[in-house]
Amino acid sequence: MFLSLKNYKWHIFAGVTAIVVIFFSWTFFNQEEEQGEDLFADLSKTEDIQSQVEEVSHAPVEPQEVKVDVKGAVLSPGLYSALQGERVYDLIQKAGGFTEEADGNRVNLAQIVEDQMVIYVPVIGEEGDNALEQNSVGNSSTGGGEEGQKVNLNNADENELQTLPGIGPSKAEAIIQYRSENGPFQSIEDLKNVSGIGEKTFEKLKENIAI
């Protein structure tokens, strides 16, 4: 009787111990499985982020649009839009191509255009280096006094011309129209040939202009 009771208690103890061991074993392996799933999820997120970064880094960059002023001996002088990377040749074509009088040999057709660039096409026999000077950016300047600060009549836009004394919107437009119809100014005195600009106005601004 005593031995049977003792054996019974031992069986109960062994059973409880087995249950405890099984419980902790299940808990441990369940945690390991959850950690493995979390690690796999983290790795998947990392791969997704890397994939997105690679897609962004390899995405094509849209070329920016620039504005170019085409002047001189072309069929349709004016302000044209261009994409970065386009060349002077492309802008000449947009302006209708050379006129019959154009001296295309003095224009660098391979030059890449830039924003605010002025392309000037001279006529055959035209003197001066306008074509070379005006196929670059920033040659026209405003202000008065020193030679380098004078307004260049051959490449200044309407806003720059209006910085001159006595020149408003209508006279600035008349200067640009005269330049488009007759080609570049050969001397600053040619400005007096523009409608609305007489001797009095010329005297006010002659120290502030150049060609």
JSON list of C-alpha atoms in Angstrom, two decimals, residues 133-204:
[
{"chain": "A", "resi": 133, "resn": "GLU", "atom": "CA", "xyz": [30.91, 86.89, -79.57]},
{"chain": "A", "resi": 134, "resn": "GLN", "atom": "CA", "xyz": [27.18, 86.33, -79.45]},
{"chain": "A", "resi": 135, "resn": "ASN", "atom": "CA", "xyz": [27.22, 82.54, -79.62]},
{"chain": "A", "resi": 136, "resn": "SER", "atom": "CA", "xyz": [28.06, 82.52, -75.91]},
{"chain": "A", "resi": 137, "resn": "VAL", "atom": "CA", "xyz": [26.16, 83.30, -72.75]},
{"chain": "A", "resi": 138, "resn": "GLY", "atom": "CA", "xyz": [26.17, 86.58, -70.90]},
{"chain": "A", "resi": 139, "resn": "ASN", "atom": "CA", "xyz": [27.89, 88.90, -73.34]},
{"chain": "A", "resi": 140, "resn": "SER", "atom": "CA", "xyz": [25.12, 91.47, -73.20]},
{"chain": "A", "resi": 141, "resn": "SER", "atom": "CA", "xyz": [25.25, 93.59, -70.07]},
{"chain": "A", "resi": 142, "resn": "THR", "atom": "CA", "xyz": [23.46, 96.59, -68.63]},
{"chain": "A", "resi": 143, "resn": "GLY", "atom": "CA", "xyz": [24.44, 99.82, -67.01]},
{"chain": "A", "resi": 144, "resn": "GLY", "atom": "CA", "xyz": [26.62, 102.70, -68.04]},
{"chain": "A", "resi": 145, "resn": "GLY", "atom": "CA", "xyz": [30.08, 104.07, -67.58]},
{"chain": "A", "resi": 146, "resn": "GLU", "atom": "CA", "xyz": [32.76, 101.49, -68.30]},
{"chain": "A", "resi": 147, "resn": "GLU", "atom": "CA", "xyz": [32.92, 99.78, -71.69]},
{"chain": "A", "resi": 148, "resn": "GLY", "atom": "CA", "xyz": [32.26, 96.35, -70.20]},
{"chain": "A", "resi": 149, "resn": "GLN", "atom": "CA", "xyz": [29.05, 97.60, -68.59]},
{"chain": "A", "resi": 150, "resn": "LYS", "atom": "CA", "xyz": [27.52, 99.19, -71.68]},
{"chain": "A", "resi": 151, "resn": "VAL", "atom": "CA", "xyz": [24.41, 97.77, -73.30]},
{"chain": "A", "resi": 152, "resn": "ASN", "atom": "CA", "xyz": [25.24, 95.96, -76.52]},
{"chain": "A", "resi": 153, "resn": "LEU", "atom": "CA", "xyz": [22.74, 97.10, -79.15]},
{"chain": "A", "resi": 154, "resn": "ASN", "atom": "CA", "xyz": [23.19, 93.90, -81.13]},
{"chain": "A", "resi": 155, "resn": "ASN", "atom": "CA", "xyz": [22.29, 91.38, -78.45]},
{"chain": "A", "resi": 156, "resn": "ALA", "atom": "CA", "xyz": [20.44, 93.21, -75.66]},
{"chain": "A", "resi": 157, "resn": "ASP", "atom": "CA", "xyz": [16.87, 92.10, -75.07]},
{"chain": "A", "resi": 158, "resn": "GLU", "atom": "CA", "xyz": [13.89, 94.38, -74.47]},
{"chain": "A", "resi": 159, "resn": "ASN", "atom": "CA", "xyz": [14.39, 94.53, -70.70]},
{"chain": "A", "resi": 160, "resn": "GLU", "atom": "CA", "xyz": [18.06, 95.46, -71.04]},
{"chain": "A", "resi": 161, "resn": "LEU", "atom": "CA", "xyz": [17.32, 98.16, -73.58]},
{"chain": "A", "resi": 162, "resn": "GLN", "atom": "CA", "xyz": [14.82, 99.73, -71.20]},
{"chain": "A", "resi": 163, "resn": "THR", "atom": "CA", "xyz": [17.60, 100.36, -68.69]},
{"chain": "A", "resi": 164, "resn": "LEU", "atom": "CA", "xyz": [18.92, 103.03, -71.05]},
{"chain": "A", "resi": 165, "resn": "PRO", "atom": "CA", "xyz": [17.86, 106.64, -70.41]},
{"chain": "A", "resi": 166, "resn": "GLY", "atom": "CA", "xyz": [14.93, 107.66, -72.60]},
{"chain": "A", "resi": 167, "resn": "ILE", "atom": "CA", "xyz": [14.15, 104.11, -73.75]},
{"chain": "A", "resi": 168, "resn": "GLY", "atom": "CA", "xyz": [10.75, 102.71, -72.82]},
{"chain": "A", "resi": 169, "resn": "PRO", "atom": "CA", "xyz": [8.92, 99.58, -73.96]},
{"chain": "A", "resi": 170, "resn": "SER", "atom": "CA", "xyz": [7.88, 101.01, -77.35]},
{"chain": "A", "resi": 171, "resn": "LYS", "atom": "CA", "xyz": [11.36, 102.27, -78.26]},
{"chain": "A", "resi": 172, "resn": "ALA", "atom": "CA", "xyz": [12.99, 99.05, -77.04]},
{"chain": "A", "resi": 173, "resn": "GLU", "atom": "CA", "xyz": [10.63, 97.08, -79.27]},
{"chain": "A", "resi": 174, "resn": "ALA", "atom": "CA", "xyz": [11.43, 99.40, -82.19]},
{"chain": "A", "resi": 175, "resn": "ILE", "atom": "CA", "xyz": [15.17, 98.78, -81.70]},
{"chain": "A", "resi": 176, "resn": "ILE", "atom": "CA", "xyz": [14.70, 95.02, -81.73]},
{"chain": "A", "resi": 177, "resn": "GLN", "atom": "CA", "xyz": [12.46, 95.22, -84.80]},
{"chain": "A", "resi": 178, "resn": "TYR", "atom": "CA", "xyz": [15.02, 97.37, -86.62]},
{"chain": "A", "resi": 179, "resn": "ARG", "atom": "CA", "xyz": [17.75, 94.89, -85.71]},
{"chain": "A", "resi": 180, "resn": "SER", "atom": "CA", "xyz": [15.70, 91.94, -86.99]},
{"chain": "A", "resi": 181, "resn": "GLU", "atom": "CA", "xyz": [14.85, 93.65, -90.27]},
{"chain": "A", "resi": 182, "resn": "ASN", "atom": "CA", "xyz": [18.20, 95.29, -91.02]},
{"chain": "A", "resi": 183, "resn": "GLY", "atom": "CA", "xyz": [20.76, 93.13, -89.28]},
{"chain": "A", "resi": 184, "resn": "PRO", "atom": "CA", "xyz": [23.18, 94.24, -86.55]},
{"chain": "A", "resi": 185, "resn": "PHE", "atom": "CA", "xyz": [24.08, 97.85, -85.92]},
{"chain": "A", "resi": 186, "resn": "GLN", "atom": "CA", "xyz": [27.36, 98.74, -87.60]},
{"chain": "A", "resi": 187, "resn": "SER", "atom": "CA", "xyz": [27.89, 101.78, -85.36]},
{"chain": "A", "resi": 188, "resn": "ILE", "atom": "CA", "xyz": [26.11, 103.30, -82.39]},
{"chain": "A", "resi": 189, "resn": "GLU", "atom": "CA", "xyz": [25.07, 106.21, -84.65]},
{"chain": "A", "resi": 190, "resn": "ASP", "atom": "CA", "xyz": [22.86, 103.76, -86.56]},
{"chain": "A", "resi": 191, "resn": "LEU", "atom": "CA", "xyz": [20.54, 103.89, -83.56]},
{"chain": "A", "resi": 192, "resn": "LYS", "atom": "CA", "xyz": [19.28, 107.24, -84.86]},
{"chain": "A", "resi": 193, "resn": "ASN", "atom": "CA", "xyz": [17.79, 105.36, -87.81]},
{"chain": "A", "resi": 194, "resn": "VAL", "atom": "CA", "xyz": [15.32, 103.68, -85.45]},
{"chain": "A", "resi": 195, "resn": "SER", "atom": "CA", "xyz": [11.87, 105.22, -85.47]},
{"chain": "A", "resi": 196, "resn": "GLY", "atom": "CA", "xyz": [11.31, 107.42, -82.42]},
{"chain": "A", "resi": 197, "resn": "ILE", "atom": "CA", "xyz": [14.99, 107.91, -81.57]},
{"chain": "A", "resi": 198, "resn": "GLY", "atom": "CA", "xyz": [16.27, 111.33, -82.53]},
{"chain": "A", "resi": 199, "resn": "GLU", "atom": "CA", "xyz": [19.41, 113.29, -81.85]},
{"chain": "A", "resi": 200, "resn": "LYS", "atom": "CA", "xyz": [18.24, 114.38, -78.39]},
{"chain": "A", "resi": 201, "resn": "THR", "atom": "CA", "xyz": [17.55, 110.83, -77.21]},
{"chain": "A", "resi": 202, "resn": "PHE", "atom": "CA", "xyz": [20.77, 109.59, -78.77]},
{"chain": "A", "resi": 203, "resn": "GLU", "atom": "CA", "xyz": [22.83, 112.17, -76.87]},
{"chain": "A", "resi": 204, "resn": "LYS", "atom": "CA", "xyz": [21.32, 110.95, -73.59]}
]
